[in-house]
Amino acid sequence: MSSRSATISLHPRWMKMPELRPAVEAWQEHASTPLPFQGADLRRCAEAMVAEEIGFISNRRFVEPDAGERIFDRPLNLEEPEPGKHRRGLRTSDLPRHLGRLCEAPLISPDQEQMLFERMNFLRHQANAHRSRLDPRRPAKTRIELIRKLLFLADWHRDRIVEANLRLVFSIVKKFANQHNRFDDLLSDGIVALMRAADKFDFQRGFRFSTYATQVVRRDAYRSVVTLRDERQKVASGLQDMEIDISDEIRQPNMSESRWHLLRTRLANMMSELDPRENMIIRARFALDSHHRVQTLQSLASRLGVSKERVRQLERRALDKLTAMAVDAGYQETEHGAMS
C-alpha cells in the first residue's frame, strides 16, 4: 500500500486510539441518528461537500503513513473544568453566572496548545483528502459520513482551544462596552472572532495563539464600534434631512441606548411605508443600511433607467411622505425642542 493511500483509509486505525475517545464520544452523541442519505439526497450532499473548501494549516508530515498514530500517541492531559473555581486573569465573580461559567475551562500549556492545533489541522487535512476523492455522480455514503466525523472531531479540538482563551475575549471587549455598545453583543462577536482566529492560526511558527488572537479580537471589536457609530450618524442625518428635529441628544456621547433604538425603529417603520423605488433612493442617498457611501443622483438614474431629474423628484416625494408620516405619528417637536 502506498504512503498516500495509507493516509486516507476509510477505516483509519488511529481513529480508535484512546486520545480520541472524548471527541469520538461527543460525535456519537451528536450523530446518534444517522442522516437518511440515499439517491438524489446523497448526490446533493456530495456535491455540496465537493464545492466547499476545507481550510487547514498543512504540514508535510500529515501525509506520512503513521501520521495519525504519531499525532494521537502522546497524552494531552487536559484538565476538567471546575465550576466556580477562580481562574487567573479574570474575576468571574464580577460576571453573571451564565457568563462566568464560560471562563471555567483551565488554561492550557504551550505544549498542549501545539498538540491541539496539530490534531485539529490533521483531522481537517484528512477530511479534505477524502473530499477530494468524493465522486458526486457515485458518492459513497461511508466516505461522506467519515468526512462529517472528521470535521466534527477537528471542531472538538478547536473548541478546547477557544474555551481556554475565552478569558482573553472578556478582557478585551469589556474595554469597548458602553451604553452604545452592549457587552453581550461585543462578547458574541468576539467569540466568533476567536473561533475564526483559531481556524487561521499557523501553529508551526512558534508563537502563542493568544498573541495572534488578541490582535484579531481587538480589531474586530474596534470595527464593530466604528460601524455602529457610523450607523447612528447616518440615522441622525436621515432624520434631520427629513426635517424631523431630534435635538442635539443624538449627537451626544451620553445618549441612552433605548433612545437610540427608539429613533432607529421609528425611521425603519416609516421607511417600510415607501414604495420600493422611494425606499431604495432614500437609503442610497443617506447611506443607510448596506449603503456605505452616499449615492449620486446620476448613479441612481443609471441604475433605475430614468433621468436624473426624475430621481430628484422621487427623492423629494419620499421625503415629503416621511415628514408627513412623522407629523401624523406625533413625532413632531416638543416645546423643549426634542422629538416626542
mmCIF file of C-alpha atoms in Angstrom:
data_model
loop_
_atom_site.group_PDB
_atom_site.id
_atom_site.type_symbol
_atom_site.label_atom_id
_atom_site.label_comp_id
_atom_site.label_asym_id
_atom_site.label_seq_id
_atom_site.Cartn_x
_atom_site.Cartn_y
_atom_site.Cartn_z
ATOM 1 C CA MET A 1 0.000 0.000 0.000
ATOM 2 C CA SER A 2 1.414 3.431 -0.935
ATOM 3 C CA SER A 3 2.010 6.125 1.644
ATOM 4 C CA ARG A 4 -0.719 8.274 0.025
ATOM 5 C CA SER A 5 -3.409 5.582 0.174
ATOM 6 C CA ALA A 6 -2.417 4.709 3.723
ATOM 7 C CA THR A 7 -3.283 8.226 4.910
ATOM 8 C CA ILE A 8 -6.842 8.232 3.505
ATOM 9 C CA SER A 9 -8.188 4.870 4.608
ATOM 10 C CA LEU A 10 -11.939 4.712 5.152
ATOM 11 C CA HIS A 11 -11.224 2.881 8.427
ATOM 12 C CA PRO A 12 -8.117 4.574 9.903
ATOM 13 C CA ARG A 13 -6.600 2.682 12.810
ATOM 14 C CA TRP A 14 -5.655 5.854 14.651
ATOM 15 C CA MET A 15 -9.368 6.757 14.975
ATOM 16 C CA LYS A 16 -9.598 4.111 17.744
ATOM 17 C CA MET A 17 -6.716 5.496 19.812
ATOM 18 C CA PRO A 18 -7.515 6.417 23.454
ATOM 19 C CA GLU A 19 -6.588 10.076 22.929
ATOM 20 C CA LEU A 20 -9.524 10.485 20.536
ATOM 21 C CA ARG A 21 -12.059 8.810 22.807
ATOM 22 C CA PRO A 22 -13.592 12.001 24.340
ATOM 23 C CA ALA A 23 -14.041 13.568 20.909
ATOM 24 C CA VAL A 24 -15.448 10.362 19.418
ATOM 25 C CA GLU A 25 -17.914 10.017 22.297
ATOM 26 C CA ALA A 26 -19.080 13.574 21.652
ATOM 27 C CA TRP A 27 -19.510 12.702 17.975
ATOM 28 C CA GLN A 28 -21.562 9.589 18.796
ATOM 29 C CA GLU A 29 -23.878 11.707 20.912
ATOM 30 C CA HIS A 30 -24.104 14.353 18.194
ATOM 31 C CA ALA A 31 -24.754 11.836 15.392
ATOM 32 C CA SER A 32 -26.932 9.386 17.312
ATOM 33 C CA THR A 33 -29.479 9.479 14.465
ATOM 34 C CA PRO A 34 -27.775 8.815 11.080
ATOM 35 C CA LEU A 35 -28.796 11.041 8.210
ATOM 36 C CA PRO A 36 -31.137 9.221 5.767
ATOM 37 C CA PHE A 37 -28.891 9.723 2.755
ATOM 38 C CA GLN A 38 -29.874 7.909 -0.403
ATOM 39 C CA GLY A 39 -30.367 8.569 -4.083
ATOM 40 C CA ALA A 40 -30.659 12.233 -5.064
ATOM 41 C CA ASP A 41 -30.177 13.422 -1.466
ATOM 42 C CA LEU A 42 -26.859 11.610 -1.257
ATOM 43 C CA ARG A 43 -25.686 13.145 -4.529
ATOM 44 C CA ARG A 44 -26.684 16.644 -3.439
ATOM 45 C CA CYS A 45 -24.799 16.207 -0.173
ATOM 46 C CA ALA A 46 -21.719 15.010 -2.063
ATOM 47 C CA GLU A 47 -21.932 17.947 -4.485
ATOM 48 C CA ALA A 48 -22.099 20.387 -1.567
ATOM 49 C CA MET A 49 -19.078 18.779 0.084
ATOM 50 C CA VAL A 50 -17.025 18.857 -3.102
ATOM 51 C CA ALA A 51 -17.920 22.509 -3.705
ATOM 52 C CA GLU A 52 -16.943 23.684 -0.206
ATOM 53 C CA GLU A 53 -13.234 24.040 0.507
ATOM 54 C CA ILE A 54 -11.920 22.782 3.845
ATOM 55 C CA GLY A 55 -9.387 25.180 5.297
ATOM 56 C CA PHE A 56 -6.429 23.932 7.328
ATOM 57 C CA ILE A 57 -2.767 24.629 8.001
ATOM 58 C CA SER A 58 -0.842 21.998 6.067
ATOM 59 C CA ASN A 59 2.188 20.072 7.236
ATOM 60 C CA ARG A 60 4.291 17.719 5.109
ATOM 61 C CA ARG A 61 4.242 15.147 7.907
ATOM 62 C CA PHE A 62 0.444 14.811 7.632
ATOM 63 C CA VAL A 63 0.862 12.510 4.603
ATOM 64 C CA GLU A 64 3.213 10.069 6.334
ATOM 65 C CA PRO A 65 1.758 6.538 6.749
ATOM 66 C CA ASP A 66 1.959 6.672 10.551
ATOM 67 C CA ALA A 67 0.933 10.333 10.936
ATOM 68 C CA GLY A 68 -2.281 9.574 12.841
ATOM 69 C CA GLU A 69 -0.607 7.156 15.253
ATOM 70 C CA ARG A 70 2.185 9.662 15.911
ATOM 71 C CA ILE A 71 -0.102 12.674 16.416
ATOM 72 C CA PHE A 72 -2.507 10.931 18.799
ATOM 73 C CA ASP A 73 0.094 8.885 20.654
ATOM 74 C CA ARG A 74 1.133 11.477 23.256
ATOM 75 C CA PRO A 75 -1.351 12.166 26.088
ATOM 76 C CA LEU A 76 -2.933 15.615 26.002
ATOM 77 C CA ASN A 77 -3.789 15.640 29.731
ATOM 78 C CA LEU A 78 -6.415 18.383 29.594
ATOM 79 C CA GLU A 79 -7.840 19.367 32.968
ATOM 80 C CA GLU A 80 -11.560 19.128 33.537
ATOM 81 C CA PRO A 81 -13.401 22.439 34.158
ATOM 82 C CA GLU A 82 -14.132 23.061 37.837
ATOM 83 C CA PRO A 83 -17.370 25.014 38.379
ATOM 84 C CA GLY A 84 -16.873 28.132 40.468
ATOM 85 C CA LYS A 85 -13.092 27.891 40.516
ATOM 86 C CA HIS A 86 -11.312 31.241 40.238
ATOM 87 C CA ARG A 87 -9.063 31.325 37.185
ATOM 88 C CA ARG A 88 -6.063 33.536 36.747
ATOM 89 C CA GLY A 89 -6.589 36.605 34.552
ATOM 90 C CA LEU A 90 -10.313 37.302 35.157
ATOM 91 C CA ARG A 91 -12.552 37.791 38.172
ATOM 92 C CA THR A 92 -15.561 35.666 37.299
ATOM 93 C CA SER A 93 -17.328 36.831 40.461
ATOM 94 C CA ASP A 94 -17.921 40.152 38.701
ATOM 95 C CA LEU A 95 -19.805 38.405 35.883
ATOM 96 C CA PRO A 96 -23.336 36.987 35.637
ATOM 97 C CA ARG A 97 -23.370 33.280 36.427
ATOM 98 C CA HIS A 98 -24.030 32.182 32.828
ATOM 99 C CA LEU A 99 -21.035 34.203 31.633
ATOM 100 C CA GLY A 100 -18.803 33.152 34.489
ATOM 101 C CA ARG A 101 -19.321 29.509 33.513
ATOM 102 C CA LEU A 102 -17.750 30.251 30.142
ATOM 103 C CA CYS A 103 -14.489 31.009 31.906
ATOM 104 C CA GLU A 104 -14.239 27.842 33.967
ATOM 105 C CA ALA A 105 -12.112 25.958 31.435
ATOM 106 C CA PRO A 106 -8.497 25.711 32.608
ATOM 107 C CA LEU A 107 -5.670 27.393 30.768
ATOM 108 C CA ILE A 108 -3.535 25.193 28.524
ATOM 109 C CA SER A 109 0.228 24.975 28.338
ATOM 110 C CA PRO A 110 2.213 25.878 25.196
ATOM 111 C CA ASP A 111 2.757 22.159 24.569
ATOM 112 C CA GLN A 112 -0.940 21.342 24.893
ATOM 113 C CA GLU A 113 -1.802 24.246 22.611
ATOM 114 C CA GLN A 114 0.626 22.973 19.979
ATOM 115 C CA MET A 115 -0.837 19.471 20.168
ATOM 116 C CA LEU A 116 -4.421 20.702 19.878
ATOM 117 C CA PHE A 117 -3.644 22.778 16.804
ATOM 118 C CA GLU A 118 -1.729 19.930 15.179
ATOM 119 C CA ARG A 119 -4.592 17.489 15.796
ATOM 120 C CA MET A 120 -7.241 19.931 14.573
ATOM 121 C CA ASN A 121 -5.404 20.620 11.334
ATOM 122 C CA PHE A 122 -4.517 16.966 10.769
ATOM 123 C CA LEU A 123 -8.183 15.989 11.087
ATOM 124 C CA ARG A 124 -9.171 18.666 8.587
ATOM 125 C CA HIS A 125 -6.371 17.555 6.272
ATOM 126 C CA GLN A 126 -7.818 14.038 6.397
ATOM 127 C CA ALA A 127 -11.339 15.329 5.732
ATOM 128 C CA ASN A 128 -10.055 17.281 2.751
ATOM 129 C CA ALA A 129 -8.230 14.227 1.400
ATOM 130 C CA HIS A 130 -11.479 12.258 1.465
ATOM 131 C CA ARG A 131 -13.389 15.196 -0.012
ATOM 132 C CA SER A 132 -11.007 15.249 -2.981
ATOM 133 C CA ARG A 133 -11.832 11.566 -3.636
ATOM 134 C CA LEU A 134 -15.583 12.040 -3.426
ATOM 135 C CA ASP A 135 -17.407 11.458 -6.727
ATOM 136 C CA PRO A 136 -20.776 13.320 -6.712
ATOM 137 C CA ARG A 137 -22.038 11.075 -9.510
ATOM 138 C CA ARG A 138 -21.474 7.915 -7.463
ATOM 139 C CA PRO A 139 -20.987 9.098 -3.882
ATOM 140 C CA ALA A 140 -20.059 6.643 -1.157
ATOM 141 C CA LYS A 141 -22.160 7.105 1.956
ATOM 142 C CA THR A 142 -19.329 5.710 4.091
ATOM 143 C CA ARG A 143 -16.943 8.396 2.866
ATOM 144 C CA ILE A 144 -19.487 11.182 3.413
ATOM 145 C CA GLU A 145 -20.098 10.054 6.992
ATOM 146 C CA LEU A 146 -16.352 9.863 7.600
ATOM 147 C CA ILE A 147 -15.852 13.411 6.314
ATOM 148 C CA ARG A 148 -18.580 14.670 8.646
ATOM 149 C CA LYS A 149 -17.000 12.811 11.557
ATOM 150 C CA LEU A 150 -13.504 14.121 10.844
ATOM 151 C CA LEU A 151 -14.760 17.708 10.658
ATOM 152 C CA PHE A 152 -16.645 17.271 13.939
ATOM 153 C CA LEU A 153 -13.538 15.871 15.652
ATOM 154 C CA ALA A 154 -11.499 18.794 14.313
ATOM 155 C CA ASP A 155 -14.037 21.272 15.693
ATOM 156 C CA TRP A 156 -13.979 19.464 19.050
ATOM 157 C CA HIS A 157 -10.255 20.172 19.324
ATOM 158 C CA ARG A 158 -10.784 23.754 18.134
ATOM 159 C CA ASP A 159 -13.405 24.258 20.836
ATOM 160 C CA ARG A 160 -10.934 23.221 23.537
ATOM 161 C CA ILE A 161 -8.606 25.976 22.309
ATOM 162 C CA VAL A 162 -11.437 28.512 22.242
ATOM 163 C CA GLU A 163 -12.630 27.612 25.754
ATOM 164 C CA ALA A 164 -9.140 28.042 27.159
ATOM 165 C CA ASN A 165 -8.907 31.534 25.624
ATOM 166 C CA LEU A 166 -12.364 32.911 26.418
ATOM 167 C CA ARG A 167 -10.961 34.993 29.276
ATOM 168 C CA LEU A 168 -8.938 36.831 26.660
ATOM 169 C CA VAL A 169 -12.120 37.837 24.821
ATOM 170 C CA PHE A 170 -13.771 39.037 28.050
ATOM 171 C CA SER A 171 -10.788 41.186 28.989
ATOM 172 C CA ILE A 172 -10.690 42.823 25.539
ATOM 173 C CA VAL A 173 -14.354 43.521 24.816
ATOM 174 C CA LYS A 174 -15.160 44.908 28.269
ATOM 175 C CA LYS A 175 -12.918 47.875 27.398
ATOM 176 C CA PHE A 176 -15.137 48.684 24.397
ATOM 177 C CA ALA A 177 -18.501 48.217 26.134
ATOM 178 C CA ASN A 178 -20.635 51.241 26.943
ATOM 179 C CA GLN A 179 -24.254 52.342 26.624
ATOM 180 C CA HIS A 180 -23.990 52.333 22.825
ATOM 181 C CA ASN A 181 -22.043 49.073 22.525
ATOM 182 C CA ARG A 182 -23.592 46.290 24.569
ATOM 183 C CA PHE A 183 -21.200 43.918 26.291
ATOM 184 C CA ASP A 184 -23.214 40.826 25.278
ATOM 185 C CA ASP A 185 -23.121 41.799 21.593
ATOM 186 C CA LEU A 186 -19.392 42.522 21.686
ATOM 187 C CA LEU A 187 -18.767 39.263 23.543
ATOM 188 C CA SER A 188 -20.720 37.244 20.991
ATOM 189 C CA ASP A 189 -18.816 38.857 18.116
ATOM 190 C CA GLY A 190 -15.541 38.400 19.999
ATOM 191 C CA ILE A 191 -16.102 34.661 20.439
ATOM 192 C CA VAL A 192 -16.809 34.310 16.714
ATOM 193 C CA ALA A 193 -13.598 36.253 16.001
ATOM 194 C CA LEU A 194 -11.707 33.937 18.384
ATOM 195 C CA MET A 195 -13.000 30.864 16.545
ATOM 196 C CA ARG A 196 -12.012 32.414 13.218
ATOM 197 C CA ALA A 197 -8.546 33.160 14.604
ATOM 198 C CA ALA A 198 -8.157 29.537 15.727
ATOM 199 C CA ASP A 199 -9.071 28.330 12.239
ATOM 200 C CA LYS A 200 -6.408 30.514 10.616
ATOM 201 C CA PHE A 201 -3.602 30.328 13.178
ATOM 202 C CA ASP A 202 -0.368 28.747 11.931
ATOM 203 C CA PHE A 203 0.757 26.701 14.923
ATOM 204 C CA GLN A 204 4.117 25.914 13.296
ATOM 205 C CA ARG A 205 5.595 29.406 13.595
ATOM 206 C CA GLY A 206 6.397 29.143 17.288
ATOM 207 C CA PHE A 207 4.154 31.956 18.557
ATOM 208 C CA ARG A 208 1.469 31.625 21.236
ATOM 209 C CA PHE A 209 -2.059 31.700 19.951
ATOM 210 C CA SER A 210 -3.051 34.386 22.465
ATOM 211 C CA THR A 211 -0.739 36.906 20.756
ATOM 212 C CA TYR A 212 -2.455 36.414 17.410
ATOM 213 C CA ALA A 213 -5.967 36.131 18.881
ATOM 214 C CA THR A 214 -5.595 39.400 20.803
ATOM 215 C CA GLN A 215 -4.985 41.290 17.561
ATOM 216 C CA VAL A 216 -7.923 39.630 15.793
ATOM 217 C CA VAL A 217 -10.460 40.132 18.607
ATOM 218 C CA ARG A 218 -9.365 43.711 19.316
ATOM 219 C CA ARG A 219 -9.540 44.638 15.633
ATOM 220 C CA ASP A 220 -12.986 43.048 15.318
ATOM 221 C CA ALA A 221 -14.326 44.858 18.399
ATOM 222 C CA TYR A 222 -12.976 48.204 17.173
ATOM 223 C CA ARG A 223 -14.567 47.651 13.759
ATOM 224 C CA SER A 224 -17.928 46.855 15.376
ATOM 225 C CA VAL A 225 -17.812 50.009 17.493
ATOM 226 C CA VAL A 226 -16.951 52.186 14.496
ATOM 227 C CA THR A 227 -19.643 50.581 12.331
ATOM 228 C CA LEU A 228 -22.342 51.168 14.948
ATOM 229 C CA ARG A 229 -21.201 54.749 15.463
ATOM 230 C CA ASP A 230 -21.392 55.388 11.721
ATOM 231 C CA GLU A 231 -24.860 53.842 11.622
ATOM 232 C CA ARG A 232 -26.057 56.175 14.383
ATOM 233 C CA GLN A 233 -24.706 59.145 12.480
ATOM 234 C CA LYS A 234 -26.417 58.034 9.271
ATOM 235 C CA VAL A 235 -29.772 57.667 11.015
ATOM 236 C CA ALA A 236 -29.352 61.062 12.652
ATOM 237 C CA SER A 237 -28.528 62.642 9.304
ATOM 238 C CA GLY A 238 -31.529 60.971 7.678
ATOM 239 C CA LEU A 239 -33.933 62.192 10.346
ATOM 240 C CA GLN A 240 -32.588 65.721 10.167
ATOM 241 C CA ASP A 241 -32.813 65.850 6.380
ATOM 242 C CA MET A 242 -36.452 64.771 6.692
ATOM 243 C CA GLU A 243 -36.924 67.949 8.732
ATOM 244 C CA ILE A 244 -37.565 65.980 11.919
ATOM 245 C CA ASP A 245 -35.874 67.776 14.788
ATOM 246 C CA ILE A 246 -34.227 65.220 17.038
ATOM 247 C CA SER A 247 -32.361 67.808 19.125
ATOM 248 C CA ASP A 248 -28.681 67.605 19.924
ATOM 249 C CA GLU A 249 -29.191 64.497 22.068
ATOM 250 C CA ILE A 250 -28.381 62.020 19.299
ATOM 251 C CA ARG A 251 -25.064 63.721 18.708
ATOM 252 C CA GLN A 252 -24.061 63.478 22.329
ATOM 253 C CA PRO A 253 -21.979 60.519 23.518
ATOM 254 C CA ASN A 254 -24.300 60.016 26.519
ATOM 255 C CA MET A 255 -27.496 59.392 24.540
ATOM 256 C CA SER A 256 -29.190 56.369 26.099
ATOM 257 C CA GLU A 257 -29.272 53.071 24.237
ATOM 258 C CA SER A 258 -33.072 52.944 24.479
ATOM 259 C CA ARG A 259 -33.293 56.408 22.915
ATOM 260 C CA TRP A 260 -31.054 55.341 20.051
ATOM 261 C CA HIS A 261 -33.056 52.171 19.369
ATOM 262 C CA LEU A 262 -36.300 54.160 19.502
ATOM 263 C CA LEU A 263 -35.075 56.594 16.849
ATOM 264 C CA ARG A 264 -33.827 53.788 14.628
ATOM 265 C CA THR A 265 -37.104 51.871 14.976
ATOM 266 C CA ARG A 266 -39.156 54.938 14.131
ATOM 267 C CA LEU A 267 -37.188 55.558 10.970
ATOM 268 C CA ALA A 268 -37.382 51.882 9.922
ATOM 269 C CA ASN A 269 -41.173 51.822 10.405
ATOM 270 C CA MET A 270 -41.644 54.911 8.283
ATOM 271 C CA MET A 271 -39.278 53.679 5.571
ATOM 272 C CA SER A 272 -41.302 50.497 5.213
ATOM 273 C CA GLU A 273 -44.296 52.597 4.081
ATOM 274 C CA LEU A 274 -42.473 53.903 0.989
ATOM 275 C CA ASP A 275 -42.722 52.173 -2.356
ATOM 276 C CA PRO A 276 -39.652 50.108 -3.403
ATOM 277 C CA ARG A 277 -38.105 52.814 -5.599
ATOM 278 C CA GLU A 278 -38.528 55.538 -2.990
ATOM 279 C CA ASN A 279 -37.153 53.270 -0.275
ATOM 280 C CA MET A 280 -34.082 52.410 -2.338
ATOM 281 C CA ILE A 281 -33.427 56.061 -3.232
ATOM 282 C CA ILE A 282 -33.647 57.274 0.373
ATOM 283 C CA ARG A 283 -31.361 54.509 1.646
ATOM 284 C CA ALA A 284 -28.827 55.189 -1.108
ATOM 285 C CA ARG A 285 -28.964 58.983 -0.780
ATOM 286 C CA PHE A 286 -28.450 58.896 3.002
ATOM 287 C CA ALA A 287 -26.078 55.885 3.106
ATOM 288 C CA LEU A 288 -28.373 53.783 5.266
ATOM 289 C CA ASP A 289 -28.043 50.029 5.932
ATOM 290 C CA SER A 290 -25.686 48.353 3.446
ATOM 291 C CA HIS A 291 -25.007 51.582 1.549
ATOM 292 C CA HIS A 292 -21.645 52.711 2.893
ATOM 293 C CA ARG A 293 -21.458 55.813 0.687
ATOM 294 C CA VAL A 294 -23.949 58.426 -0.413
ATOM 295 C CA GLN A 295 -25.040 57.629 -3.973
ATOM 296 C CA THR A 296 -25.263 60.454 -6.503
ATOM 297 C CA LEU A 297 -28.458 61.299 -8.373
ATOM 298 C CA GLN A 298 -26.758 60.343 -11.641
ATOM 299 C CA SER A 299 -25.686 56.906 -10.396
ATOM 300 C CA LEU A 300 -29.231 56.201 -9.200
ATOM 301 C CA ALA A 301 -30.656 57.448 -12.504
ATOM 302 C CA SER A 302 -28.453 54.996 -14.404
ATOM 303 C CA ARG A 303 -29.409 52.189 -12.045
ATOM 304 C CA LEU A 304 -33.146 52.863 -12.355
ATOM 305 C CA GLY A 305 -33.125 53.725 -16.050
ATOM 306 C CA VAL A 306 -34.678 57.170 -15.564
ATOM 307 C CA SER A 307 -33.470 60.749 -15.780
ATOM 308 C CA LYS A 308 -31.510 62.491 -13.055
ATOM 309 C CA GLU A 309 -34.373 64.950 -12.586
ATOM 310 C CA ARG A 310 -36.836 62.070 -12.116
ATOM 311 C CA VAL A 311 -34.674 60.673 -9.302
ATOM 312 C CA ARG A 312 -34.667 64.121 -7.690
ATOM 313 C CA GLN A 313 -38.477 64.216 -7.869
ATOM 314 C CA LEU A 314 -38.796 60.735 -6.333
ATOM 315 C CA GLU A 315 -36.416 61.700 -3.533
ATOM 316 C CA ARG A 316 -38.405 64.846 -2.770
ATOM 317 C CA ARG A 317 -41.679 62.924 -2.830
ATOM 318 C CA ALA A 318 -40.285 60.303 -0.453
ATOM 319 C CA LEU A 319 -39.022 62.941 1.971
ATOM 320 C CA ASP A 320 -42.411 64.652 1.920
ATOM 321 C CA LYS A 321 -44.087 61.326 2.707
ATOM 322 C CA LEU A 322 -41.726 60.619 5.591
ATOM 323 C CA THR A 323 -42.211 64.095 7.018
ATOM 324 C CA ALA A 324 -45.996 63.728 6.829
ATOM 325 C CA MET A 325 -45.839 60.306 8.489
ATOM 326 C CA ALA A 326 -43.686 61.716 11.273
ATOM 327 C CA VAL A 327 -46.175 64.507 11.943
ATOM 328 C CA ASP A 328 -49.187 62.153 11.802
ATOM 329 C CA ALA A 329 -47.496 59.788 14.238
ATOM 330 C CA GLY A 330 -46.788 62.624 16.650
ATOM 331 C CA TYR A 331 -43.036 62.706 16.107
ATOM 332 C CA GLN A 332 -43.016 66.485 15.993
ATOM 333 C CA GLU A 333 -41.038 68.905 18.034
ATOM 334 C CA THR A 334 -41.949 69.356 21.663
ATOM 335 C CA GLU A 335 -41.785 72.645 23.475
ATOM 336 C CA HIS A 336 -38.325 71.644 24.705
ATOM 337 C CA GLY A 337 -37.016 71.211 21.165
ATOM 338 C CA ALA A 338 -36.796 67.412 21.149
ATOM 339 C CA MET A 339 -38.689 64.905 19.023
ATOM 340 C CA SER A 340 -41.573 63.433 21.020
#
